[in-house]
């Protein structure tokens, strides 16, 4: 029997060696980057992260300054239809700030975003749209109820002073040293304290009982990974471990049993796209390169500026769970919907394999799972024959293998939004035209089309009879050109809301609201409609003489309005009336993304004059959008530090 067993084992060994030799000889000369440590460090069959699903795509539904519960609810169906599977909602507890990140009463769900009943309706709408609502859970720190100290209520801890670390800057805590990094925005909770831990766990369970299906944990650098593990919800969990160190993030995520936001991938994208250094992406430098099943990738969020559409193309075609910021959705909803469709149809998931083809100063290109190719950057690259262009735009393209893009056959039709003429050259059938080209056929709704009877590819430029021309473009097969990008099917040109209008309308500009009004003593607190003149930028010009009070109102019903509490040029939700003295023609300007506001023609008052182009920096405490805005060079949570 022993001889028979040895013979069988020897035979199996020979077969295995032969198979390995055969597969080794038949491989293409492409180095596949299979993410490391997945099978060794994660039991994929049992890990809580997989509650998200392999096709998971998340949207962050808010900015610090915009989106109340009804606003989020109104967009839920559009996000669900686009293919998002999870919706990250803002903090829902009563808070000392309007953002929700300085919570006071955990169990009071009436805050600037709206009432507790509106929160409940919003959660239901998210679920009805086929998405899992994710709670933003702030456990690292907390503010007192009446003061900035330790007067905690709803709930109070067994000993409020002992619930605060002794190292907190308030000098009001007796709880011993902090488990992690100090946070200067609120009272650092002592997570070694049994009351803090038990009440934190109860609060997470309470949030799940409201209908949330998981949590995004804020500032997890403030307590250790073992503590974070004890706070996990029963659903999907992701932590904000804000370091540009993938090994540290990986260690934290594995110990906590959570996913983590992939900050190293974000910073690599920032270097590649903002600094023309696409070599920074070589070798998958983020968490997706060593543990993609734990990675949540992003191109920007409420704390970090977006790197734009090229970053979204990268995260949508690479492993990890892509997370899209709501302002990115407003700017690129059509392209994002197309990319989600490609990701799903090609089976790209959390642990897909990546074969980097090139990563130079001007271009990054990769093949994912052997069936999807992509490139970003101004440099040229093509996957070769057998591939079909699925979508493309300025400095990016995505192909699928064996189908799924343009028609690729004889003849094609191209469609353009808000362009009336097409100029083309190097068409595959040899056809050409002279500038400014051929007038296209109107399809209604600002769409125009041109059909090539035999050409299946061409270089081209769209224009309005020679003016407002695009850059040099290329198209293979049928395609729709909108907002700087190509699509394989007609994109949605509105914001995806269920009112049928584009959000703010107005010449295709992006905005967070479909309308905006100036209301004040100059119109007896009536409504004077403002005009969208650029992305998120509203204006109205009036002839005035005298002193006035006024505010900005999104819908003309005071449900979403802004004043200015400290005359810093950035509006505050439900803020104090803005005051000003004017003489002559006055233009009022309001940005519904940054909440910056100003006016030309102001003699004096709260509303600052229009920017004169100077380089004045912002002082500590003033609202900011990037580090460069601040005199200190530190913009954190949209405030200069």
PDB file of N, CA, C and O in Angstrom, residues 422-438 450 452 454-455 457-459:
ATOM      1  N   UNK A 422     -18.963  70.253 -36.200  1.00  0.00           N
ATOM      2  CA  UNK A 422     -17.921  69.245 -36.037  1.00  0.00           C
ATOM      3  C   UNK A 422     -16.881  69.409 -37.141  1.00  0.00           C
ATOM      4  O   UNK A 422     -17.226  69.520 -38.320  1.00  0.00           O
ATOM      5  N   UNK A 423     -15.624  69.471 -36.760  1.00  0.00           N
ATOM      6  CA  UNK A 423     -14.497  69.491 -37.693  1.00  0.00           C
ATOM      7  C   UNK A 423     -13.711  68.206 -37.462  1.00  0.00           C
ATOM      8  O   UNK A 423     -13.420  67.850 -36.314  1.00  0.00           O
ATOM      9  N   UNK A 424     -13.386  67.462 -38.534  1.00  0.00           N
ATOM     10  CA  UNK A 424     -12.714  66.178 -38.329  1.00  0.00           C
ATOM     11  C   UNK A 424     -11.614  65.965 -39.361  1.00  0.00           C
ATOM     12  O   UNK A 424     -11.612  66.547 -40.454  1.00  0.00           O
ATOM     13  N   UNK A 425     -10.643  65.113 -38.996  1.00  0.00           N
ATOM     14  CA  UNK A 425      -9.520  64.749 -39.860  1.00  0.00           C
ATOM     15  C   UNK A 425      -9.026  63.371 -39.437  1.00  0.00           C
ATOM     16  O   UNK A 425      -9.384  62.854 -38.375  1.00  0.00           O
ATOM     17  N   UNK A 426      -8.215  62.755 -40.283  1.00  0.00           N
ATOM     18  CA  UNK A 426      -7.700  61.403 -40.025  1.00  0.00           C
ATOM     19  C   UNK A 426      -8.818  60.400 -39.792  1.00  0.00           C
ATOM     20  O   UNK A 426      -8.659  59.431 -39.032  1.00  0.00           O
ATOM     21  N   UNK A 427      -9.971  60.600 -40.433  1.00  0.00           N
ATOM     22  CA  UNK A 427     -11.055  59.621 -40.328  1.00  0.00           C
ATOM     23  C   UNK A 427     -10.621  58.319 -40.982  1.00  0.00           C
ATOM     24  O   UNK A 427      -9.843  58.313 -41.953  1.00  0.00           O
ATOM     25  N   UNK A 428     -11.104  57.183 -40.467  1.00  0.00           N
ATOM     26  CA  UNK A 428     -10.650  55.882 -40.950  1.00  0.00           C
ATOM     27  C   UNK A 428     -11.027  55.625 -42.402  1.00  0.00           C
ATOM     28  O   UNK A 428     -10.403  54.802 -43.078  1.00  0.00           O
ATOM     29  N   UNK A 429     -12.052  56.352 -42.924  1.00  0.00           N
ATOM     30  CA  UNK A 429     -12.412  56.190 -44.333  1.00  0.00           C
ATOM     31  C   UNK A 429     -11.785  57.270 -45.212  1.00  0.00           C
ATOM     32  O   UNK A 429     -12.085  57.361 -46.405  1.00  0.00           O
ATOM     33  N   UNK A 430     -10.906  58.113 -44.640  1.00  0.00           N
ATOM     34  CA  UNK A 430     -10.216  59.139 -45.425  1.00  0.00           C
ATOM     35  C   UNK A 430     -10.975  60.432 -45.584  1.00  0.00           C
ATOM     36  O   UNK A 430     -10.470  61.376 -46.201  1.00  0.00           O
ATOM     37  N   UNK A 431     -12.178  60.538 -45.037  1.00  0.00           N
ATOM     38  CA  UNK A 431     -12.969  61.755 -45.212  1.00  0.00           C
ATOM     39  C   UNK A 431     -12.402  62.891 -44.365  1.00  0.00           C
ATOM     40  O   UNK A 431     -11.812  62.671 -43.309  1.00  0.00           O
ATOM     41  N   UNK A 432     -12.568  64.129 -44.849  1.00  0.00           N
ATOM     42  CA  UNK A 432     -12.084  65.320 -44.146  1.00  0.00           C
ATOM     43  C   UNK A 432     -13.113  66.431 -44.303  1.00  0.00           C
ATOM     44  O   UNK A 432     -14.090  66.294 -45.048  1.00  0.00           O
ATOM     45  N   UNK A 433     -12.892  67.522 -43.624  1.00  0.00           N
ATOM     46  CA  UNK A 433     -13.737  68.700 -43.765  1.00  0.00           C
ATOM     47  C   UNK A 433     -12.879  69.930 -43.531  1.00  0.00           C
ATOM     48  O   UNK A 433     -11.746  69.824 -43.046  1.00  0.00           O
ATOM     49  N   UNK A 434     -13.369  71.088 -43.905  1.00  0.00           N
ATOM     50  CA  UNK A 434     -12.626  72.334 -43.697  1.00  0.00           C
ATOM     51  C   UNK A 434     -13.237  73.098 -42.529  1.00  0.00           C
ATOM     52  O   UNK A 434     -14.433  72.996 -42.251  1.00  0.00           O
ATOM     53  N   UNK A 435     -12.386  73.855 -41.833  1.00  0.00           N
ATOM     54  CA  UNK A 435     -12.814  74.595 -40.648  1.00  0.00           C
ATOM     55  C   UNK A 435     -13.882  75.638 -40.985  1.00  0.00           C
ATOM     56  O   UNK A 435     -13.779  76.262 -42.044  1.00  0.00           O
ATOM     57  N   UNK A 436     -14.934  75.802 -40.206  1.00  0.00           N
ATOM     58  CA  UNK A 436     -15.181  75.191 -38.890  1.00  0.00           C
ATOM     59  C   UNK A 436     -15.911  73.867 -38.936  1.00  0.00           C
ATOM     60  O   UNK A 436     -16.404  73.413 -37.909  1.00  0.00           O
ATOM     61  N   UNK A 437     -15.985  73.262 -40.115  1.00  0.00           N
ATOM     62  CA  UNK A 437     -16.561  71.930 -40.203  1.00  0.00           C
ATOM     63  C   UNK A 437     -18.016  71.906 -40.603  1.00  0.00           C
ATOM     64  O   UNK A 437     -18.566  72.890 -41.117  1.00  0.00           O
ATOM     65  N   UNK A 438     -18.643  70.771 -40.360  1.00  0.00           N
ATOM     66  CA  UNK A 438     -20.028  70.535 -40.757  1.00  0.00           C
ATOM     67  C   UNK A 438     -20.985  70.919 -39.631  1.00  0.00           C
ATOM     68  O   UNK A 438     -20.690  70.724 -38.450  1.00  0.00           O
ATOM     69  N   UNK A 450     -23.837  63.965 -35.519  1.00  0.00           N
ATOM     70  CA  UNK A 450     -23.292  63.867 -36.872  1.00  0.00           C
ATOM     71  C   UNK A 450     -23.001  62.393 -37.139  1.00  0.00           C
ATOM     72  O   UNK A 450     -22.390  61.708 -36.308  1.00  0.00           O
ATOM     73  N   UNK A 452     -21.217  59.484 -39.502  1.00  0.00           N
ATOM     74  CA  UNK A 452     -20.236  59.092 -40.509  1.00  0.00           C
ATOM     75  C   UNK A 452     -20.751  57.818 -41.181  1.00  0.00           C
ATOM     76  O   UNK A 452     -21.007  56.814 -40.503  1.00  0.00           O
ATOM     77  N   UNK A 454     -19.242  55.734 -43.239  1.00  0.00           N
ATOM     78  CA  UNK A 454     -18.329  54.589 -43.340  1.00  0.00           C
ATOM     79  C   UNK A 454     -17.152  54.660 -42.375  1.00  0.00           C
ATOM     80  O   UNK A 454     -16.529  53.644 -42.082  1.00  0.00           O
ATOM     81  N   UNK A 455     -16.827  55.838 -41.847  1.00  0.00           N
ATOM     82  CA  UNK A 455     -15.705  55.948 -40.911  1.00  0.00           C
ATOM     83  C   UNK A 455     -16.107  55.379 -39.552  1.00  0.00           C
ATOM     84  O   UNK A 455     -17.212  55.617 -39.066  1.00  0.00           O
ATOM     85  N   UNK A 457     -13.696  55.658 -36.942  1.00  0.00           N
ATOM     86  CA  UNK A 457     -12.878  56.400 -35.985  1.00  0.00           C
ATOM     87  C   UNK A 457     -12.394  57.677 -36.650  1.00  0.00           C
ATOM     88  O   UNK A 457     -12.280  57.741 -37.884  1.00  0.00           O
ATOM     89  N   UNK A 458     -12.104  58.703 -35.826  1.00  0.00           N
ATOM     90  CA  UNK A 458     -11.628  59.961 -36.383  1.00  0.00           C
ATOM     91  C   UNK A 458     -11.091  60.869 -35.284  1.00  0.00           C
ATOM     92  O   UNK A 458     -11.455  60.720 -34.112  1.00  0.00           O
ATOM     93  N   UNK A 459     -10.228  61.798 -35.670  1.00  0.00           N
ATOM     94  CA  UNK A 459      -9.904  62.944 -34.823  1.00  0.00           C
ATOM     95  C   UNK A 459     -10.939  64.022 -35.096  1.00  0.00           C
ATOM     96  O   UNK A 459     -11.422  64.153 -36.236  1.00  0.00           O
TER      97      UNK A 459
END
